[in-house]
Amino acid sequence: MSSTGRTRNRRGQGEQLRQQILDAATTLLSQSGDADAVGMRAVAAACGITPPSVYAHFANKADLLRAATAELFDQFDRALAAAESGATDPFDALARRAHAYVQFGDDNPGIYRALFANTVLGRPAVGDDRAHPGSASFRELVAAVVRCVAAGAVVDRPGETLAVELWAGLHGIVDLRATKPEVPWPPAGLLTDDALTHLGLRPPRTKQPR
Amino acid sequence: MSSTGRTRNRRGQGEQLRQQILDAATTLLSQSGDADAVGMRAVAAACGITPPSVYAHFANKADLLRAATAELFDQFDRALAAAESGATDPFDALARRAHAYVQFGDDNPGIYRALFANTVLGRPAVGDDRAHPGSASFRELVAAVVRCVAAGAVVDRPGETLAVELWAGLHGIVDLRATKPEVPWPPAGLLTDDALTHLGLRPPRTKQPR
DNA sequence: TGTACATCAGTGAACGCGCGTTCACTGATGTAC
DNA sequence: TGTACATCAGTGAACGCGCGTTCACTGATGTAC
């Protein structure tokens, strides 16, 4: 079974395997986008070990995939946070975050699906979302929108409402384009910019247009 | 096995079972929202027959669930078409259609998921979407938006672009609320109305506001 | 009017497969004496 | 400096289960003579 020639860890170094297993599960989950499609045998094989060895580090599949899902949430949150760095003002920051959101979904459809696929029906999803209510990224999005409102955005709704409307809009752009690729979609950037514009989350004009 | 006491069909009436099987599969699919979660054994049990009997009417599971998915698309399309009846003008018609879209998704999360869950990754989905490129409902939505533009809507994009933006918005509203129920969402009706308003798909004012 | 028979609607048992998980084990390695 | 031993990192085989699907069959029913 150890055909890959993996050298076993030295005594006391057994914990290293835990990270390898988690990494393998995270990678497989980010590829399939579906926790049900990630098998314990596949995770073990990716690490060059036999399936029972996984159970020395994770109690069961649900535990392992919960940890893997948390890992992917972190990746997502970090990507959006990084996108904001270098922004010149709250509007620029929000726009960067919104574009990064869609870009991340496009670039990592498996991860996006693992985090945001509608799995509430039936089984409560193996990677339990309740521990991540929309993930930290939602709180950050609300904060970014609120900063725009404070900076003088001309809006007709409270910041929290605008934030969920923007979130729903961005989610729709990412998810529906992934689901229905045969539809002739305008460029993602245009859709994202329009969402921001329509919600009024643009810098206010210093002077009124003539 | 025939413990339910189902009386077998008379000779020549065997085709009746086909419809029963299709109905059972459609019902189960509308409950789970996931074709993988619909089992041939469960379909057979719901009809009071044994699993092999299904194969007299459908070649395999993929065929059966493709037919069931088509059935659900029809239900969806009919619900939206029915909602438009009685509309007084194109704007009213579009608003009714948009609200019906969200309402249908809220009332029938399983059906909505079966039709619009992002299943493009990995396997090409057992109920093949390519036969229903966004379903007839997409064409109808585009047509409804175009009629609003023709009726004088004050918009900044072509009708087709507005239609996909509206569709993405409605999808985001339905799907994200279903996926993240723990977020404090504003009422669905408000989100839907805002989407229409922000896109300019409202009756133009006859006179300019003062 | 009666009967043999082809046909039809379905059954019952089993197949091979992949899954998550369990259990008894093995063999290398560091440590205590 | 050498050796016995506890411990640790994993292995190998198997379990029970549910799945889609196949195959040989059964028994009722309409029809032909």
Coordinates of C-alpha atoms (C1' of nucleotides) in Angstrom, one line a residue:
Chain A
M1 CA 0.0 0.0 0.0
S2 CA 2.9 2.3 0.7
S3 CA 3.8 2.0 -3.0
T4 CA 4.6 5.8 -3.3
G5 CA 7.6 5.2 -1.1
R6 CA 6.6 7.7 1.5
T7 CA 8.9 7.6 4.5
R8 CA 7.0 7.4 7.7
N9 CA 7.4 10.2 10.2
R10 CA 9.9 9.9 13.0
R11 CA 8.7 9.3 16.5
G12 CA 7.1 12.4 17.9
Q13 CA 6.6 13.9 14.4
G14 CA 3.3 12.1 13.8
E15 CA 1.4 15.4 14.0
Q16 CA 2.9 16.5 10.7
L17 CA 0.6 14.0 9.0
R18 CA -2.4 15.8 10.4
Q19 CA -1.5 18.9 8.3
Q20 CA -0.8 16.8 5.2
I21 CA -4.2 15.2 5.5
L22 CA -6.0 18.5 6.1
D23 CA -4.2 20.0 3.1
A24 CA -5.1 17.0 0.9
A25 CA -8.8 17.2 2.0
T26 CA -8.8 21.0 1.4
T27 CA -7.3 20.5 -2.1
L28 CA -9.8 17.8 -3.0
L29 CA -12.7 19.8 -1.7
S30 CA -11.6 22.9 -3.6
Q31 CA -11.6 20.8 -6.7
S32 CA -14.9 19.1 -6.4
G33 CA -16.8 21.8 -4.5
D34 CA -18.8 19.1 -2.9
A35 CA -18.0 17.5 0.5
D36 CA -19.8 14.3 -0.5
A37 CA -17.5 13.9 -3.4
V38 CA -14.4 13.9 -1.2
G39 CA -13.6 10.4 -0.2
M40 CA -11.6 9.3 2.8
R41 CA -9.8 6.8 0.5
A42 CA -8.9 9.6 -1.9
V43 CA -7.6 11.8 0.9
A44 CA -5.4 9.0 2.2
A45 CA -4.1 8.2 -1.3
A46 CA -3.2 11.8 -1.8
C47 CA -1.1 11.6 1.3
G48 CA 0.5 8.2 0.4
I49 CA -1.1 6.5 3.4
T50 CA -3.8 4.0 4.0
P51 CA -7.4 5.1 4.9
P52 CA -7.3 4.0 8.6
S53 CA -4.3 6.3 9.2
V54 CA -6.6 9.3 8.8
Y55 CA -8.5 8.3 11.9
A56 CA -5.5 8.9 14.1
H57 CA -5.9 12.6 13.4
F58 CA -9.6 13.2 12.6
A59 CA -12.5 11.4 14.3
N60 CA -14.5 11.0 11.2
K61 CA -15.2 12.4 7.7
A62 CA -17.4 15.2 9.0
D63 CA -14.7 16.5 11.3
L64 CA -12.1 16.4 8.5
L65 CA -14.3 18.2 6.0
R66 CA -15.4 20.8 8.6
A67 CA -11.8 21.7 9.1
A68 CA -11.2 21.7 5.3
T69 CA -14.1 24.0 4.8
A70 CA -12.9 26.4 7.5
E71 CA -9.6 26.5 5.6
L72 CA -11.3 27.5 2.4
F73 CA -13.3 30.2 4.2
D74 CA -10.0 31.6 5.4
Q75 CA -8.6 31.6 1.9
F76 CA -11.6 33.4 0.7
D77 CA -11.5 36.0 3.5
R78 CA -7.8 36.6 3.0
A79 CA -8.1 37.1 -0.7
L80 CA -10.8 39.8 -0.2
A81 CA -8.9 41.5 2.5
A82 CA -5.7 41.6 0.4
A83 CA -7.6 43.1 -2.5
E84 CA -8.5 46.2 -0.4
S85 CA -4.9 47.0 0.4
G86 CA -3.7 50.0 -1.5
A87 CA -7.2 51.5 -1.8
T88 CA -7.2 55.3 -1.8
D89 CA -10.7 55.8 -0.3
P90 CA -13.7 53.8 0.9
F91 CA -15.3 53.7 -2.5
D92 CA -12.1 52.4 -4.1
A93 CA -11.8 49.9 -1.3
L94 CA -15.3 48.6 -1.7
A95 CA -15.0 48.4 -5.5
R96 CA -11.8 46.4 -5.1
R97 CA -13.4 44.1 -2.7
A98 CA -16.4 43.6 -4.9
H99 CA -14.3 42.9 -8.0
A100 CA -12.1 40.5 -5.9
Y101 CA -15.2 38.7 -4.8
V102 CA -16.3 37.9 -8.3
Q103 CA -12.8 37.3 -9.5
F104 CA -12.3 34.8 -6.7
G105 CA -15.5 33.0 -7.5
D106 CA -14.5 32.8 -11.2
D107 CA -11.0 31.6 -10.5
N108 CA -11.9 29.1 -7.8
P109 CA -15.4 27.8 -8.7
G110 CA -14.8 24.7 -6.5
I111 CA -14.0 26.7 -3.4
Y112 CA -16.8 29.1 -4.1
R113 CA -19.2 26.2 -4.4
A114 CA -18.0 24.6 -1.3
L115 CA -18.6 27.8 0.6
F116 CA -21.8 29.1 -0.9
A117 CA -23.6 26.2 -2.6
N118 CA -27.1 25.9 -1.3
T119 CA -26.9 22.8 0.9
V120 CA -29.4 23.8 3.6
L121 CA -32.0 21.4 2.3
G122 CA -31.9 17.8 3.5
R123 CA -28.8 17.0 5.3
P124 CA -27.3 19.9 7.3
A125 CA -24.1 19.8 5.2
V126 CA -21.0 18.1 6.3
G127 CA -19.0 21.2 6.6
D128 CA -21.2 22.9 9.0
D129 CA -21.9 26.5 7.9
R130 CA -23.5 27.6 11.1
A131 CA -20.0 28.0 12.5
H132 CA -19.4 30.5 9.7
P133 CA -22.5 32.6 9.3
G134 CA -21.6 34.0 6.0
S135 CA -18.0 34.0 7.1
A136 CA -16.0 37.0 8.2
S137 CA -16.2 38.3 4.7
F138 CA -19.8 39.3 5.3
R139 CA -19.0 41.4 8.3
E140 CA -16.1 43.0 6.3
L141 CA -18.5 43.7 3.4
V142 CA -20.9 45.4 5.7
A143 CA -18.1 47.5 7.2
A144 CA -16.8 48.5 3.8
V145 CA -20.3 49.6 2.7
V146 CA -20.9 51.5 5.9
R147 CA -17.6 53.4 5.4
C148 CA -18.9 54.4 2.0
V149 CA -22.1 55.7 3.4
A150 CA -20.2 57.6 6.1
A151 CA -18.0 59.1 3.3
G152 CA -21.1 60.6 1.7
A153 CA -22.5 58.0 -0.7
V154 CA -25.9 59.1 -2.1
V155 CA -28.0 56.1 -1.0
D156 CA -31.6 55.4 -0.2
R157 CA -31.2 52.5 2.2
P158 CA -29.3 51.8 5.5
G159 CA -25.7 50.5 5.0
E160 CA -26.7 47.0 6.3
T161 CA -29.4 46.8 3.7
L162 CA -27.1 48.0 0.9
A163 CA -24.5 45.4 2.0
V164 CA -26.9 42.4 1.8
E165 CA -28.2 43.7 -1.5
L166 CA -24.7 44.0 -2.8
W167 CA -23.8 40.6 -1.5
A168 CA -26.8 39.0 -3.1
G169 CA -25.9 40.8 -6.4
L170 CA -22.4 39.6 -6.4
H171 CA -23.4 36.1 -5.4
G172 CA -25.9 36.0 -8.3
I173 CA -23.3 37.2 -10.7
V174 CA -20.8 34.5 -9.7
D175 CA -23.2 31.6 -9.1
L176 CA -25.6 32.1 -12.0
R177 CA -22.8 32.5 -14.5
A178 CA -21.2 29.3 -13.3
T179 CA -24.5 27.5 -13.4
K180 CA -25.6 28.8 -16.8
P181 CA -22.4 29.2 -18.9
E182 CA -24.4 28.9 -22.1
V183 CA -26.1 32.3 -21.6
P184 CA -24.3 35.2 -23.4
W185 CA -23.1 37.0 -20.3
P186 CA -21.6 40.6 -20.4
P187 CA -18.1 40.8 -18.8
A188 CA -18.1 40.2 -15.1
G189 CA -16.4 43.5 -14.5
L190 CA -19.3 45.4 -16.1
L191 CA -21.8 43.5 -14.0
T192 CA -19.9 44.2 -10.8
D193 CA -19.5 47.9 -11.6
D194 CA -23.2 48.2 -12.5
A195 CA -24.2 46.6 -9.1
L196 CA -22.1 49.2 -7.3
T197 CA -23.4 52.1 -9.3
H198 CA -27.0 51.0 -9.1
L199 CA -26.7 50.8 -5.3
G200 CA -25.2 54.3 -5.2
L201 CA -21.9 53.1 -3.8
R202 CA -19.9 55.5 -5.9
P203 CA -18.0 58.6 -4.9
P204 CA -20.5 61.5 -4.7
R205 CA -19.9 64.3 -7.3
T206 CA -18.3 67.4 -5.7
K207 CA -20.5 69.6 -7.8
Q208 CA -23.9 68.9 -9.2
P209 CA -23.9 67.9 -12.9
R210 CA -25.1 70.8 -15.0
Chain B
M1 CA -42.8 -6.8 -1.8
S2 CA -46.2 -5.7 -3.0
S3 CA -47.2 -5.1 0.7
T4 CA -49.0 -1.8 -0.2
G5 CA -51.6 -3.9 -1.9
R6 CA -51.2 -2.0 -5.2
T7 CA -53.3 -3.7 -7.9
R8 CA -51.3 -4.3 -11.0
N9 CA -52.4 -2.5 -14.2
R10 CA -54.6 -4.4 -16.7
R11 CA -53.1 -5.6 -19.9
G12 CA -52.4 -2.7 -22.2
Q13 CA -52.5 -0.2 -19.4
G14 CA -48.8 -0.7 -18.5
E15 CA -47.9 2.8 -19.7
Q16 CA -49.9 4.3 -16.8
L17 CA -47.0 3.2 -14.5
R18 CA -44.6 5.4 -16.5
Q19 CA -46.4 8.5 -15.5
Q20 CA -46.6 7.3 -11.9
I21 CA -42.8 6.7 -11.8
L22 CA -42.1 10.1 -13.4
D23 CA -44.4 11.8 -10.9
A24 CA -42.7 10.0 -8.0
A25 CA -39.3 10.9 -9.2
T26 CA -40.3 14.5 -9.7
T27 CA -41.8 14.7 -6.2
L28 CA -38.7 13.2 -4.7
L29 CA -36.4 15.5 -6.7
S30 CA -38.4 18.6 -5.7
Q31 CA -38.0 17.6 -2.1
S32 CA -34.3 16.8 -2.1
G33 CA -33.2 19.3 -4.7
D34 CA -30.4 16.9 -5.6
A35 CA -30.6 14.3 -8.3
D36 CA -28.0 12.2 -6.6
A37 CA -30.1 12.0 -3.5
V38 CA -33.0 10.5 -5.4
G39 CA -32.7 6.7 -5.4
M40 CA -34.2 4.3 -7.8
R41 CA -35.4 2.2 -4.8
A42 CA -37.1 5.2 -3.3
V43 CA -38.9 6.0 -6.5
A44 CA -40.0 2.4 -6.8
A45 CA -41.2 2.3 -3.2
A46 CA -43.2 5.5 -3.7
C47 CA -45.0 3.8 -6.6
G48 CA -45.5 0.6 -4.7
I49 CA -43.5 -1.5 -7.1
T50 CA -40.1 -3.1 -7.0
P51 CA -37.0 -1.4 -8.4
P52 CA -36.6 -3.5 -11.6
S53 CA -40.0 -2.4 -12.7
V54 CA -38.8 1.1 -13.3
Y55 CA -36.5 -0.2 -16.0
A56 CA -39.4 -1.2 -18.1
H57 CA -40.2 2.5 -18.6
F58 CA -36.9 4.3 -18.2
A59 CA -33.5 3.0 -19.5
N60 CA -31.6 4.2 -16.4
K61 CA -31.5 6.7 -13.6
A62 CA -30.1 9.5 -15.7
D63 CA -33.0 9.2 -18.2
L64 CA -35.6 9.2 -15.4
L65 CA -34.1 12.2 -13.6
R66 CA -33.7 14.1 -16.9
A67 CA -37.4 13.7 -17.4
A68 CA -38.1 14.7 -13.8
T69 CA -36.0 17.8 -14.2
A70 CA -37.8 18.9 -17.4
E71 CA -41.0 18.5 -15.5
L72 CA -39.8 20.9 -12.8
F73 CA -38.6 23.4 -15.3
D74 CA -42.1 23.4 -16.8
Q75 CA -43.6 24.0 -13.4
F76 CA -41.3 26.9 -12.8
D77 CA -42.0 28.4 -16.2
R78 CA -45.7 28.0 -15.8
A79 CA -45.7 29.7 -12.4
L80 CA -43.9 32.7 -13.8
A81 CA -46.1 32.9 -16.8
A82 CA -49.2 32.7 -14.7
A83 CA -48.0 35.5 -12.5
E84 CA -48.0 37.9 -15.4
S85 CA -51.6 37.4 -16.3
G86 CA -53.7 40.4 -15.3
A87 CA -50.9 42.8 -15.5
T88 CA -51.9 46.3 -16.6
D89 CA -48.7 47.3 -18.3
P90 CA -45.2 46.0 -19.1
F91 CA -43.8 47.4 -15.8
D92 CA -46.5 45.7 -13.8
A93 CA -45.9 42.5 -15.7
L94 CA -42.2 42.5 -15.1
A95 CA -42.7 43.3 -11.4
R96 CA -45.2 40.5 -11.1
R97 CA -42.8 38.1 -12.8
A98 CA -39.8 39.2 -10.6
H99 CA -41.8 38.8 -7.4
A100 CA -43.1 35.4 -8.6
Y101 CA -39.6 34.3 -9.3
V102 CA -38.5 35.0 -5.8
Q103 CA -41.7 33.7 -4.3
F104 CA -41.4 30.4 -6.2
G105 CA -37.8 30.0 -5.0
D106 CA -38.8 30.6 -1.4
D107 CA -41.8 28.3 -1.6
N108 CA -40.1 25.5 -3.5
P109 CA -36.4 25.5 -2.4
G110 CA -36.0 22.0 -3.6
I111 CA -37.3 22.7 -7.0
Y112 CA -35.2 25.9 -7.3
R113 CA -32.1 24.0 -6.2
A114 CA -32.7 21.2 -8.7
L115 CA -33.0 23.8 -11.5
F116 CA -30.3 26.3 -10.5
A117 CA -27.8 24.7 -8.2
N118 CA -24.3 25.1 -9.5
T119 CA -23.6 21.6 -10.7
V120 CA -21.3 22.4 -13.6
L121 CA -18.2 21.3 -11.8
G122 CA -17.2 17.7 -11.8
R123 CA -19.9 15.5 -13.2
P124 CA -22.1 17.2 -15.9
A125 CA -25.2 16.8 -13.7
V126 CA -27.6 13.9 -14.2
G127 CA -30.5 16.1 -15.3
D128 CA -28.7 17.6 -18.2
D129 CA -29.1 21.4 -18.1
R130 CA -27.8 21.9 -21.6
A131 CA -31.2 20.9 -23.0
H132 CA -32.6 23.8 -21.0
P133 CA -30.3 26.7 -21.4
G134 CA -31.6 28.7 -18.5
S135 CA -35.1 27.4 -19.4
A136 CA -37.8 29.2 -21.3
S137 CA -38.1 31.5 -18.3
F138 CA -34.9 33.3 -19.3
R139 CA -36.2 34.1 -22.7
E140 CA -39.5 35.3 -21.2
L141 CA -37.6 37.4 -18.7
V142 CA -35.6 39.1 -21.5
A143 CA -38.8 39.7 -23.5
A144 CA -40.5 41.2 -20.4
V145 CA -37.5 43.6 -19.8
V146 CA -37.4 44.5 -23.5
R147 CA -41.1 45.5 -23.4
C148 CA -40.4 47.8 -20.5
V149 CA -37.5 49.5 -22.4
A150 CA -39.8 49.9 -25.4
A151 CA -42.4 51.4 -23.1
G152 CA -40.0 54.1 -22.1
A153 CA -38.0 52.9 -19.1
V154 CA -35.2 55.2 -18.3
V155 CA -32.3 52.8 -18.5
D156 CA -28.6 53.0 -19.2
R157 CA -28.1 49.5 -20.7
P158 CA -29.5 47.4 -23.5
G159 CA -32.5 45.3 -22.6
E160 CA -30.5 42.0 -22.8
T161 CA -28.0 43.3 -20.3
L162 CA -30.6 44.6 -18.0
A163 CA -32.3 41.2 -18.2
V164 CA -29.3 39.2 -17.2
E165 CA -28.5 41.7 -14.4
L166 CA -32.0 41.4 -13.1
W167 CA -31.8 37.6 -13.4
A168 CA -28.5 37.5 -11.5
G169 CA -30.0 39.8 -8.9
L170 CA -33.1 37.6 -8.4
H171 CA -31.0 34.5 -8.3
G172 CA -28.7 36.0 -5.7
I173 CA -31.7 37.0 -3.6
V174 CA -33.2 33.5 -3.7
D175 CA -30.1 31.4 -3.4
L176 CA -28.1 33.4 -0.9
R177 CA -31.0 33.7 1.5
A178 CA -31.6 30.0 1.3
T179 CA -27.9 29.3 1.8
K180 CA -27.3 31.8 4.6
P181 CA -30.6 31.9 6.6
E182 CA -28.7 33.1 9.7
V183 CA -28.1 36.5 8.1
P184 CA -30.7 39.1 9.1
W185 CA -32.3 39.6 5.6
P186 CA -34.7 42.4 4.7
P187 CA -38.0 41.2 3.4
A188 CA -37.7 39.5 0.0
G189 CA -40.3 41.9 -1.5
L190 CA -38.1 44.9 -0.6
L191 CA -35.0 43.3 -2.1
T192 CA -36.9 42.5 -5.3
D193 CA -38.4 45.9 -5.6
D194 CA -35.0 47.5 -5.1
A195 CA -33.5 45.4 -7.8
L196 CA -36.2 46.6 -10.3
T197 CA -35.8 50.2 -9.2
H198 CA -32.1 50.2 -9.3
L199 CA -32.1 48.9 -12.8
G200 CA -34.5 51.6 -13.9
L201 CA -37.3 49.1 -14.7
R202 CA -40.0 51.3 -13.3
P203 CA -42.7 53.3 -15.1
P204 CA -41.1 56.7 -16.2
R205 CA -42.6 59.8 -14.6
T206 CA -44.9 61.6 -16.9
K207 CA -43.6 64.9 -15.6
Q208 CA -40.2 65.7 -14.2
P209 CA -40.2 65.9 -10.4
R210 CA -39.9 69.5 -9.2
Chain C
dT1 C1' -69.0 -22.0 -24.7
dG2 C1' -64.6 -23.8 -23.4
dT3 C1' -59.8 -24.1 -23.4
dA4 C1' -54.8 -23.6 -24.8
dC5 C1' -51.6 -20.2 -25.2
dA6 C1' -48.9 -16.0 -26.1
dT7 C1' -48.2 -11.9 -23.9
dC8 C1' -47.9 -8.5 -20.6
dA9 C1' -47.0 -6.4 -15.8
dG10 C1' -44.5 -7.1 -12.7
dT11 C1' -41.4 -9.9 -8.8
dG12 C1' -37.4 -11.9 -6.1
dA13 C1' -32.8 -12.6 -5.7
dA14 C1' -28.6 -11.4 -6.6
dC15 C1' -24.4 -9.0 -9.0
dG16 C1' -20.5 -5.9 -8.4
dC17 C1' -19.0 -1.7 -6.6
dG18 C1' -17.5 2.0 -3.5
dC19 C1' -18.3 4.0 0.7
dG20 C1' -17.0 5.1 5.9
dT21 C1' -15.2 2.8 9.5
dT22 C1' -13.2 -0.9 12.8
dC23 C1' -9.9 -4.0 14.5
dA24 C1' -6.0 -6.6 15.3
dC25 C1' -1.4 -6.2 13.9
dT26 C1' 3.6 -4.9 12.7
dG27 C1' 7.9 -3.0 12.6
dA28 C1' 10.9 0.9 13.4
dT29 C1' 12.6 4.1 17.1
dG30 C1' 13.8 6.3 21.0
dT31 C1' 14.7 5.5 26.0
dA32 C1' 15.7 3.4 30.5
dC33 C1' 18.7 0.5 32.8
Chain D
dT1 C1' 28.4 0.4 25.4
dG2 C1' 24.8 -2.8 25.0
dT3 C1' 20.2 -4.5 25.2
dA4 C1' 15.2 -5.0 26.6
dC5 C1' 11.1 -2.7 26.0
dA6 C1' 7.4 0.6 25.7
dT7 C1' 5.6 3.5 22.4
dC8 C1' 4.5 5.4 18.2
dA9 C1' 3.3 5.6 13.1
dG10 C1' 1.3 3.4 10.5
dT11 C1' -0.7 -1.2 7.7
dG12 C1' -3.9 -5.0 5.9
dA13 C1' -8.0 -7.1 5.8
dA14 C1' -12.5 -6.9 6.6
dC15 C1' -17.2 -5.3 8.2
dG16 C1' -21.9 -3.7 6.9
dC17 C1' -24.4 -0.9 4.0
dG18 C1' -26.7 1.2 0.1
dC19 C1' -26.4 1.9 -4.5
dG20 C1' -27.7 1.1 -9.8
dT21 C1' -28.6 -2.6 -12.5
dT22 C1' -29.4 -7.5 -14.4
dC23 C1' -31.6 -11.9 -14.9
dA24 C1' -34.5 -15.6 -14.8
dC25 C1' -39.0 -16.1 -13.3
dT26 C1' -44.3 -15.9 -12.3
dG27 C1' -48.9 -15.4 -12.6
dA28 C1' -52.8 -13.0 -14.3
dT29 C1' -55.3 -11.7 -18.7
dG30 C1' -56.9 -11.2 -23.0
dT31 C1' -57.3 -13.7 -27.5
dA32 C1' -57.6 -17.4 -31.1
dC33 C1' -59.5 -21.5 -32.3

